[in-house]
């Protein structure tokens, strides 16, 4: 039987891997489909970036490339939310912990990053999203998504997992 700490570490580690697979995978898929894929750059142990041939893209294509990752994680968040009751029916606390941390990561990472944090770390996806909408509008949109996800988490996700772990 694994300890709570091991389940938490496994949950966080799996959530980070899942995030990169979904978020960067969406960028990769878009880059391949549009023929602008250059390379996958591993920036550090916690950083992967899809490199593209920017000069071959219109500004709108760059915007779509940059929004692909957050859209994919938004969809993944809602798949996780919908599946949360099923995940919590599992006997394994490890499965529940992984589901919990993956769900939280998909729900909150991109919205908080794209509403606040991007300003302090070079922009990231916001550098292209601004070609689709004004920066202020994008910040407000992602801020609203964050608040909405926070409400869904507090009212639905957390109680489901709390009950699931108690069972």
Short mmCIF file of C-alpha atoms in Angstrom, two decimals:
data_model
loop_
_atom_site.label_atom_id
_atom_site.label_comp_id
_atom_site.label_asym_id
_atom_site.label_seq_id
_atom_site.Cartn_x
_atom_site.Cartn_y
_atom_site.Cartn_z
CA UNK A 1 0.00 0.00 0.00
CA UNK A 2 1.40 3.37 -1.00
CA UNK A 3 1.54 6.36 1.33
CA UNK A 4 -0.40 9.58 0.84
CA UNK A 5 2.85 11.42 -0.01
CA UNK A 6 3.72 8.92 -2.74
CA UNK A 7 0.21 9.26 -4.20
CA UNK A 8 0.55 13.06 -4.16
CA UNK A 9 3.96 13.02 -5.86
CA UNK A 10 2.72 10.51 -8.43
CA UNK A 11 -0.36 12.66 -9.03
CA UNK A 12 1.63 15.85 -9.54
CA UNK A 13 4.21 14.12 -11.75
CA UNK A 14 1.51 12.48 -13.87
CA UNK A 15 -0.39 15.78 -14.10
CA UNK A 16 2.70 17.57 -15.44
CA UNK A 17 3.35 14.85 -18.00
CA UNK A 18 -0.32 14.83 -19.04
CA UNK A 19 -0.30 18.61 -19.33
CA UNK A 20 2.72 18.61 -21.64
CA UNK A 21 1.33 15.77 -23.75
CA UNK A 22 -2.03 17.51 -24.23
CA UNK A 23 -0.93 21.17 -24.37
CA UNK A 24 2.25 20.78 -26.39
CA UNK A 25 0.70 17.91 -28.34
CA UNK A 26 -1.98 20.30 -29.60
CA UNK A 27 0.71 22.76 -30.71
CA UNK A 28 2.59 19.89 -32.37
CA UNK A 29 -0.48 18.62 -34.18
CA UNK A 30 -1.32 22.09 -35.49
CA UNK A 31 2.30 22.65 -36.60
CA UNK A 32 2.42 19.31 -38.44
CA UNK A 33 -0.97 19.84 -40.11
CA UNK A 34 0.04 23.31 -41.32
CA UNK A 35 3.53 22.19 -42.37
CA UNK A 36 5.47 24.54 -40.07
CA UNK A 37 6.88 22.04 -37.55
CA UNK A 38 10.60 22.54 -36.96
CA UNK A 39 11.58 20.72 -33.74
CA UNK A 40 10.63 19.73 -30.23
CA UNK A 41 12.85 21.61 -27.80
CA UNK A 42 13.34 20.32 -24.26
CA UNK A 43 14.05 23.49 -22.29
CA UNK A 44 14.70 21.82 -18.93
CA UNK A 45 13.26 18.97 -16.92
CA UNK A 46 9.92 20.83 -16.79
CA UNK A 47 9.90 22.58 -20.14
CA UNK A 48 8.99 21.43 -23.63
CA UNK A 49 8.40 23.75 -26.54
CA UNK A 50 7.29 23.11 -30.11
CA UNK A 51 9.50 25.09 -32.48
CA UNK A 52 8.01 26.27 -35.76
CA UNK A 53 8.99 28.03 -38.95
CA UNK A 54 7.35 31.34 -38.00
CA UNK A 55 8.23 32.97 -41.31
CA UNK A 56 5.95 30.49 -43.10
CA UNK A 57 2.91 31.47 -41.02
CA UNK A 58 0.45 34.31 -41.14
CA UNK A 59 -0.27 36.15 -37.90
CA UNK A 60 -3.64 34.39 -37.69
CA UNK A 61 -1.97 30.99 -38.10
CA UNK A 62 0.43 31.87 -35.28
CA UNK A 63 -2.53 32.87 -33.15
CA UNK A 64 -4.25 29.56 -33.87
CA UNK A 65 -1.03 27.68 -33.13
CA UNK A 66 -0.73 29.45 -29.77
CA UNK A 67 -4.38 29.01 -28.76
CA UNK A 68 -4.38 25.29 -29.68
CA UNK A 69 -2.64 24.29 -26.43
CA UNK A 70 -4.98 26.16 -24.06
CA UNK A 71 -8.05 24.95 -26.00
CA UNK A 72 -6.81 21.36 -25.72
CA UNK A 73 -6.25 21.66 -21.97
CA UNK A 74 -9.69 23.28 -21.56
CA UNK A 75 -11.29 20.33 -23.33
CA UNK A 76 -9.19 17.88 -21.31
CA UNK A 77 -10.27 19.63 -18.09
CA UNK A 78 -13.92 19.10 -18.95
CA UNK A 79 -13.34 15.47 -19.91
CA UNK A 80 -11.72 15.00 -16.49
CA UNK A 81 -14.59 16.81 -14.75
CA UNK A 82 -17.16 14.61 -16.49
CA UNK A 83 -15.18 11.47 -15.61
CA UNK A 84 -14.49 12.45 -11.99
CA UNK A 85 -17.33 10.38 -10.51
CA UNK A 86 -16.18 7.34 -12.49
CA UNK A 87 -12.59 7.86 -11.38
CA UNK A 88 -13.70 8.08 -7.77
CA UNK A 89 -15.53 4.75 -8.02
CA UNK A 90 -12.17 3.02 -8.46
CA UNK A 91 -10.74 1.19 -5.47
CA UNK A 92 -7.22 2.51 -6.04
CA UNK A 93 -6.37 5.68 -4.14
CA UNK A 94 -3.47 6.12 -6.56
CA UNK A 95 -5.89 6.34 -9.51
CA UNK A 96 -8.00 8.83 -7.56
CA UNK A 97 -4.97 10.96 -6.68
CA UNK A 98 -3.78 11.00 -10.27
CA UNK A 99 -7.27 11.93 -11.48
CA UNK A 100 -7.49 14.71 -8.91
CA UNK A 101 -4.15 16.32 -9.76
CA UNK A 102 -4.58 15.92 -13.52
CA UNK A 103 -8.03 17.53 -13.31
CA UNK A 104 -6.72 20.47 -11.27
CA UNK A 105 -3.79 20.99 -13.62
CA UNK A 106 -5.99 21.07 -16.71
CA UNK A 107 -8.54 23.32 -15.01
CA UNK A 108 -6.15 25.93 -13.65
CA UNK A 109 -2.69 26.01 -15.24
CA UNK A 110 -3.44 27.71 -18.57
CA UNK A 111 -6.11 30.08 -17.24
CA UNK A 112 -3.89 31.41 -14.44
CA UNK A 113 -0.85 31.54 -16.72
CA UNK A 114 -2.66 33.39 -19.52
CA UNK A 115 -4.47 35.82 -17.24
CA UNK A 116 -1.56 36.82 -14.98
CA UNK A 117 1.73 34.90 -15.01
CA UNK A 118 2.66 35.24 -18.71
CA UNK A 119 3.60 38.89 -18.13
CA UNK A 120 6.50 37.85 -15.90
CA UNK A 121 8.00 35.06 -18.02
CA UNK A 122 8.16 36.27 -21.61
CA UNK A 123 4.61 35.83 -22.82
CA UNK A 124 4.53 32.28 -24.13
CA UNK A 125 1.27 31.52 -25.92
CA UNK A 126 -0.01 35.04 -25.31
CA UNK A 127 2.56 36.27 -27.87
CA UNK A 128 0.44 34.64 -30.59
CA UNK A 129 -3.01 34.85 -29.02
CA UNK A 130 -2.79 38.64 -29.37
CA UNK A 131 -3.12 38.13 -33.14
CA UNK A 132 -6.61 36.70 -32.53
CA UNK A 133 -7.88 39.15 -29.90
CA UNK A 134 -6.65 42.13 -27.91
CA UNK A 135 -4.38 41.20 -25.01
CA UNK A 136 -6.69 42.73 -22.42
CA UNK A 137 -9.64 40.76 -23.79
CA UNK A 138 -7.59 37.56 -23.69
CA UNK A 139 -6.51 38.23 -20.09
CA UNK A 140 -10.11 38.86 -19.07
CA UNK A 141 -11.31 35.74 -20.93
CA UNK A 142 -8.74 33.50 -19.25
CA UNK A 143 -9.41 35.19 -15.89
CA UNK A 144 -13.13 34.45 -16.27
CA UNK A 145 -12.33 30.84 -17.20
CA UNK A 146 -10.13 30.59 -14.10
CA UNK A 147 -12.88 31.92 -11.82
CA UNK A 148 -15.48 29.67 -13.47
CA UNK A 149 -13.22 26.65 -13.08
CA UNK A 150 -12.57 27.60 -9.46
CA UNK A 151 -16.32 27.63 -8.80
CA UNK A 152 -16.77 24.27 -10.55
CA UNK A 153 -13.87 22.87 -8.57
CA UNK A 154 -15.22 24.06 -5.21
CA UNK A 155 -18.84 23.11 -5.89
CA UNK A 156 -18.34 19.84 -7.78
CA UNK A 157 -14.84 18.42 -8.27
CA UNK A 158 -13.52 18.75 -4.73
CA UNK A 159 -16.65 17.24 -3.11
CA UNK A 160 -16.61 14.31 -5.56
CA UNK A 161 -12.97 13.52 -4.80
CA UNK A 162 -13.40 14.09 -1.05
CA UNK A 163 -16.23 11.55 -1.06
CA UNK A 164 -14.21 9.22 -3.31
CA UNK A 165 -11.19 9.24 -1.00
CA UNK A 166 -13.40 8.68 2.05
CA UNK A 167 -14.92 5.53 0.52
#
